[in-house]
């Protein structure tokens, strides 16, 4: 039986359409998540980039904050890109006043670490090529690089927990991580059309579906 995953894209603000389009090209059924009940039945979830403070505020206004914590914390494979990475993170070095995270990915992030909008850039990154221990062995979410990445007001990861694997670096900074069913990246592959990271998410979803009773 062919596995055709149902993937949600949090659709409160930011690069929703770009993620949805890329996922549909991969044969995925996409659900634009705006209400808590739309988290039911998903095989995976994408938290897109955008304004991290706005997305955080809207999750609370729309009653999504605790349902997101419950679903993702309960094992739903999830990819956070840029602002989505910030939302997943346990800590922010420089939060805006009142800004909260879901606190699920054991990393600390720094917002806008590569500068302002005019400092946006593209780069090719090795992906998943080495572990955090520098072993040189392929670890974490599947796929070999390079990944064509766009950086727009991107955060960096300044601390990784013991269970977090580094999957990508740029300019000496950590920009891609995995912790179990969670993927967090600073960049935007949905803008370059690179499917490596999204395929990694679908791989996590497939493994989760295969192991479910």
mmCIF file of N, CA, C and O in Angstrom, residues 105-162:
data_model
loop_
_atom_site.group_PDB
_atom_site.id
_atom_site.type_symbol
_atom_site.label_atom_id
_atom_site.label_comp_id
_atom_site.label_asym_id
_atom_site.label_seq_id
_atom_site.Cartn_x
_atom_site.Cartn_y
_atom_site.Cartn_z
ATOM 1 N N UNK A 105 11.856 21.865 21.212
ATOM 2 C CA UNK A 105 13.147 21.505 20.621
ATOM 3 C C UNK A 105 14.242 22.059 21.531
ATOM 4 O O UNK A 105 14.307 23.275 21.772
ATOM 5 N N UNK A 106 15.104 21.152 22.016
ATOM 6 C CA UNK A 106 16.067 21.537 23.056
ATOM 7 C C UNK A 106 17.251 22.314 22.468
ATOM 8 O O UNK A 106 18.376 21.811 22.407
ATOM 9 N N UNK A 107 16.963 23.512 22.006
ATOM 10 C CA UNK A 107 17.996 24.408 21.493
ATOM 11 C C UNK A 107 17.708 25.828 21.973
ATOM 12 O O UNK A 107 16.594 26.157 22.371
ATOM 13 N N UNK A 108 18.754 26.646 21.917
ATOM 14 C CA UNK A 108 18.601 28.085 22.110
ATOM 15 C C UNK A 108 18.878 28.755 20.771
ATOM 16 O O UNK A 108 19.809 28.357 20.054
ATOM 17 N N UNK A 109 18.064 29.748 20.410
ATOM 18 C CA UNK A 109 18.218 30.421 19.127
ATOM 19 C C UNK A 109 18.430 31.922 19.354
ATOM 20 O O UNK A 109 18.031 32.480 20.372
ATOM 21 N N UNK A 110 19.063 32.536 18.367
ATOM 22 C CA UNK A 110 19.218 33.996 18.340
ATOM 23 C C UNK A 110 18.548 34.518 17.075
ATOM 24 O O UNK A 110 18.868 34.078 15.966
ATOM 25 N N UNK A 111 17.624 35.444 17.217
ATOM 26 C CA UNK A 111 16.861 35.948 16.077
ATOM 27 C C UNK A 111 17.718 36.852 15.187
ATOM 28 O O UNK A 111 18.644 37.511 15.650
ATOM 29 N N UNK A 112 17.380 36.879 13.895
ATOM 30 C CA UNK A 112 17.976 37.825 12.937
ATOM 31 C C UNK A 112 19.505 37.837 12.983
ATOM 32 O O UNK A 112 20.133 38.899 12.860
ATOM 33 N N UNK A 113 20.099 36.664 13.144
ATOM 34 C CA UNK A 113 21.539 36.598 13.380
ATOM 35 C C UNK A 113 22.370 36.913 12.135
ATOM 36 O O UNK A 113 23.553 37.251 12.255
ATOM 37 N N UNK A 114 21.758 36.791 10.952
ATOM 38 C CA UNK A 114 22.500 37.080 9.718
ATOM 39 C C UNK A 114 22.189 38.463 9.168
ATOM 40 O O UNK A 114 22.493 38.754 8.006
ATOM 41 N N UNK A 115 21.579 39.321 9.986
ATOM 42 C CA UNK A 115 21.335 40.687 9.550
ATOM 43 C C UNK A 115 19.910 40.918 9.100
ATOM 44 O O UNK A 115 19.019 40.081 9.287
ATOM 45 N N UNK A 116 19.682 42.064 8.476
ATOM 46 C CA UNK A 116 18.342 42.496 8.116
ATOM 47 C C UNK A 116 17.941 41.926 6.765
ATOM 48 O O UNK A 116 18.675 41.146 6.138
ATOM 49 N N UNK A 117 16.775 42.340 6.273
ATOM 50 C CA UNK A 117 16.234 41.847 5.000
ATOM 51 C C UNK A 117 17.214 42.062 3.848
ATOM 52 O O UNK A 117 17.348 41.228 2.965
ATOM 53 N N UNK A 118 17.919 43.192 3.841
ATOM 54 C CA UNK A 118 18.815 43.491 2.722
ATOM 55 C C UNK A 118 20.047 42.589 2.723
ATOM 56 O O UNK A 118 20.788 42.543 1.747
ATOM 57 N N UNK A 119 20.263 41.878 3.836
ATOM 58 C CA UNK A 119 21.386 40.946 3.913
ATOM 59 C C UNK A 119 20.981 39.532 3.506
ATOM 60 O O UNK A 119 21.754 38.589 3.687
ATOM 61 N N UNK A 120 19.789 39.380 2.943
ATOM 62 C CA UNK A 120 19.325 38.058 2.514
ATOM 63 C C UNK A 120 20.288 37.470 1.488
ATOM 64 O O UNK A 120 20.884 38.196 0.683
ATOM 65 N N UNK A 121 20.423 36.131 1.522
ATOM 66 C CA UNK A 121 21.396 35.490 0.643
ATOM 67 C C UNK A 121 20.997 34.046 0.401
ATOM 68 O O UNK A 121 20.188 33.470 1.138
ATOM 69 N N UNK A 122 21.567 33.469 -0.666
ATOM 70 C CA UNK A 122 21.395 32.049 -0.929
ATOM 71 C C UNK A 122 22.741 31.349 -0.753
ATOM 72 O O UNK A 122 23.804 31.946 -0.967
ATOM 73 N N UNK A 123 22.667 30.080 -0.384
ATOM 74 C CA UNK A 123 23.890 29.296 -0.195
ATOM 75 C C UNK A 123 23.572 27.826 -0.394
ATOM 76 O O UNK A 123 22.418 27.404 -0.275
ATOM 77 N N UNK A 124 24.604 27.046 -0.718
ATOM 78 C CA UNK A 124 24.461 25.594 -0.764
ATOM 79 C C UNK A 124 25.097 25.013 0.488
ATOM 80 O O UNK A 124 26.250 25.329 0.809
ATOM 81 N N UNK A 125 24.345 24.176 1.181
ATOM 82 C CA UNK A 125 24.786 23.633 2.459
ATOM 83 C C UNK A 125 24.872 22.125 2.398
ATOM 84 O O UNK A 125 24.015 21.471 1.783
ATOM 85 N N UNK A 126 25.872 21.559 3.060
ATOM 86 C CA UNK A 126 25.866 20.119 3.317
ATOM 87 C C UNK A 126 24.722 19.832 4.277
ATOM 88 O O UNK A 126 24.444 20.626 5.177
ATOM 89 N N UNK A 127 24.051 18.714 4.075
ATOM 90 C CA UNK A 127 22.875 18.393 4.895
ATOM 91 C C UNK A 127 23.015 16.990 5.464
ATOM 92 O O UNK A 127 23.164 16.023 4.722
ATOM 93 N N UNK A 128 22.984 16.910 6.779
ATOM 94 C CA UNK A 128 23.000 15.599 7.414
ATOM 95 C C UNK A 128 24.285 14.838 7.207
ATOM 96 O O UNK A 128 24.325 13.630 7.387
ATOM 97 N N UNK A 129 25.355 15.535 6.812
ATOM 98 C CA UNK A 129 26.582 14.835 6.457
ATOM 99 C C UNK A 129 27.390 14.410 7.671
ATOM 100 O O UNK A 129 28.092 13.417 7.636
ATOM 101 N N UNK A 130 27.302 15.178 8.748
ATOM 102 C CA UNK A 130 28.066 14.840 9.933
ATOM 103 C C UNK A 130 27.224 15.033 11.175
ATOM 104 O O UNK A 130 26.313 15.851 11.200
ATOM 105 N N UNK A 131 27.522 14.289 12.181
ATOM 106 C CA UNK A 131 26.827 14.431 13.444
ATOM 107 C C UNK A 131 27.438 15.536 14.281
ATOM 108 O O UNK A 131 28.461 16.123 13.930
ATOM 109 N N UNK A 132 26.793 15.820 15.394
ATOM 110 C CA UNK A 132 27.282 16.855 16.288
ATOM 111 C C UNK A 132 28.660 16.510 16.840
ATOM 112 O O UNK A 132 29.407 17.372 17.278
ATOM 113 N N UNK A 133 28.985 15.188 16.798
ATOM 114 C CA UNK A 133 30.289 14.780 17.310
ATOM 115 C C UNK A 133 31.387 14.885 16.264
ATOM 116 O O UNK A 133 32.533 14.522 16.518
ATOM 117 N N UNK A 134 31.013 15.366 15.043
ATOM 118 C CA UNK A 134 32.025 15.517 14.008
ATOM 119 C C UNK A 134 32.553 14.205 13.487
ATOM 120 O O UNK A 134 33.657 14.121 12.958
ATOM 121 N N UNK A 135 31.745 13.141 13.589
ATOM 122 C CA UNK A 135 32.214 11.808 13.225
ATOM 123 C C UNK A 135 32.380 11.621 11.722
ATOM 124 O O UNK A 135 33.041 10.703 11.282
ATOM 125 N N UNK A 136 31.733 12.473 10.946
ATOM 126 C CA UNK A 136 31.798 12.302 9.508
ATOM 127 C C UNK A 136 30.800 11.293 8.987
ATOM 128 O O UNK A 136 30.717 11.063 7.791
ATOM 129 N N UNK A 137 30.018 10.681 9.864
ATOM 130 C CA UNK A 137 29.021 9.696 9.461
ATOM 131 C C UNK A 137 27.674 10.358 9.259
ATOM 132 O O UNK A 137 27.314 11.291 9.981
ATOM 133 N N UNK A 138 26.924 9.852 8.276
ATOM 134 C CA UNK A 138 25.590 10.370 8.038
ATOM 135 C C UNK A 138 24.716 10.063 9.244
ATOM 136 O O UNK A 138 24.626 8.937 9.690
ATOM 137 N N UNK A 139 24.092 11.074 9.780
ATOM 138 C CA UNK A 139 23.251 10.891 10.962
ATOM 139 C C UNK A 139 21.953 11.635 10.759
ATOM 140 O O UNK A 139 21.807 12.438 9.865
ATOM 141 N N UNK A 140 21.016 11.366 11.631
ATOM 142 C CA UNK A 140 19.789 12.140 11.653
ATOM 143 C C UNK A 140 18.917 11.917 10.435
ATOM 144 O O UNK A 140 18.969 10.883 9.783
ATOM 145 N N UNK A 141 18.094 12.932 10.137
ATOM 146 C CA UNK A 141 17.140 12.831 9.046
ATOM 147 C C UNK A 141 17.869 12.606 7.732
ATOM 148 O O UNK A 141 18.913 13.186 7.475
ATOM 149 N N UNK A 142 17.254 11.780 6.879
ATOM 150 C CA UNK A 142 17.945 11.264 5.719
ATOM 151 C C UNK A 142 18.279 12.275 4.651
ATOM 152 O O UNK A 142 17.865 13.422 4.674
ATOM 153 N N UNK A 143 19.036 11.804 3.705
ATOM 154 C CA UNK A 143 19.356 12.609 2.540
ATOM 155 C C UNK A 143 20.733 13.218 2.610
ATOM 156 O O UNK A 143 21.173 13.674 3.640
ATOM 157 N N UNK A 144 21.405 13.187 1.482
ATOM 158 C CA UNK A 144 22.698 13.841 1.378
ATOM 159 C C UNK A 144 22.494 15.231 0.808
ATOM 160 O O UNK A 144 21.581 15.450 0.031
ATOM 161 N N UNK A 145 23.349 16.148 1.156
ATOM 162 C CA UNK A 145 23.289 17.477 0.606
ATOM 163 C C UNK A 145 23.837 17.505 -0.790
ATOM 164 O O UNK A 145 24.099 16.449 -1.370
ATOM 165 N N UNK A 146 24.090 18.664 -1.381
ATOM 166 C CA UNK A 146 23.834 19.932 -0.698
ATOM 167 C C UNK A 146 22.365 20.356 -0.786
ATOM 168 O O UNK A 146 21.633 19.888 -1.646
ATOM 169 N N UNK A 147 21.992 21.220 0.132
ATOM 170 C CA UNK A 147 20.679 21.849 0.114
ATOM 171 C C UNK A 147 20.858 23.281 -0.362
ATOM 172 O O UNK A 147 21.739 23.994 0.121
ATOM 173 N N UNK A 148 20.039 23.694 -1.329
ATOM 174 C CA UNK A 148 20.050 25.084 -1.760
ATOM 175 C C UNK A 148 19.155 25.880 -0.826
ATOM 176 O O UNK A 148 17.940 25.658 -0.786
ATOM 177 N N UNK A 149 19.743 26.799 -0.083
ATOM 178 C CA UNK A 149 19.039 27.454 1.019
ATOM 179 C C UNK A 149 18.988 28.965 0.805
ATOM 180 O O UNK A 149 19.948 29.566 0.325
ATOM 181 N N UNK A 150 17.857 29.575 1.186
ATOM 182 C CA UNK A 150 17.721 31.032 1.202
ATOM 183 C C UNK A 150 17.644 31.496 2.651
ATOM 184 O O UNK A 150 16.885 30.941 3.452
ATOM 185 N N UNK A 151 18.471 32.485 2.981
ATOM 186 C CA UNK A 151 18.497 33.036 4.332
ATOM 187 C C UNK A 151 17.877 34.434 4.309
ATOM 188 O O UNK A 151 18.354 35.306 3.576
ATOM 189 N N UNK A 152 16.811 34.628 5.088
ATOM 190 C CA UNK A 152 16.121 35.918 5.168
ATOM 191 C C UNK A 152 15.890 36.242 6.642
ATOM 192 O O UNK A 152 15.089 35.596 7.305
ATOM 193 N N UNK A 153 16.617 37.218 7.150
ATOM 194 C CA UNK A 153 16.508 37.567 8.584
ATOM 195 C C UNK A 153 16.549 36.292 9.428
ATOM 196 O O UNK A 153 15.739 36.108 10.341
ATOM 197 N N UNK A 154 17.516 35.444 9.141
ATOM 198 C CA UNK A 154 17.521 34.086 9.687
ATOM 199 C C UNK A 154 18.078 34.038 11.105
ATOM 200 O O UNK A 154 19.034 34.743 11.437
ATOM 201 N N UNK A 155 17.504 33.151 11.927
ATOM 202 C CA UNK A 155 18.089 32.892 13.243
ATOM 203 C C UNK A 155 19.246 31.901 13.130
ATOM 204 O O UNK A 155 19.417 31.255 12.090
ATOM 205 N N UNK A 156 20.011 31.772 14.183
ATOM 206 C CA UNK A 156 20.981 30.689 14.314
ATOM 207 C C UNK A 156 20.715 29.943 15.620
ATOM 208 O O UNK A 156 20.053 30.473 16.525
ATOM 209 N N UNK A 157 21.233 28.729 15.670
ATOM 210 C CA UNK A 157 21.147 27.936 16.895
ATOM 211 C C UNK A 157 22.439 28.145 17.664
ATOM 212 O O UNK A 157 23.531 27.852 17.164
ATOM 213 N N UNK A 158 22.342 28.643 18.878
ATOM 214 C CA UNK A 158 23.540 28.952 19.667
ATOM 215 C C UNK A 158 23.822 27.907 20.738
ATOM 216 O O UNK A 158 24.884 27.930 21.349
ATOM 217 N N UNK A 159 22.860 27.024 20.992
ATOM 218 C CA UNK A 159 23.072 25.923 21.943
ATOM 219 C C UNK A 159 22.254 24.737 21.483
ATOM 220 O O UNK A 159 21.109 24.900 21.054
ATOM 221 N N UNK A 160 22.836 23.548 21.541
ATOM 222 C CA UNK A 160 22.077 22.329 21.238
ATOM 223 C C UNK A 160 22.107 21.412 22.451
ATOM 224 O O UNK A 160 23.132 21.276 23.123
ATOM 225 N N UNK A 161 20.983 20.797 22.749
ATOM 226 C CA UNK A 161 20.894 19.845 23.841
ATOM 227 C C UNK A 161 21.560 18.529 23.502
ATOM 228 O O UNK A 161 21.950 18.277 22.353
ATOM 229 N N UNK A 162 21.675 17.674 24.495
ATOM 230 C CA UNK A 162 22.389 16.401 24.322
ATOM 231 C C UNK A 162 21.751 15.520 23.256
ATOM 232 O O UNK A 162 22.439 14.740 22.594
#
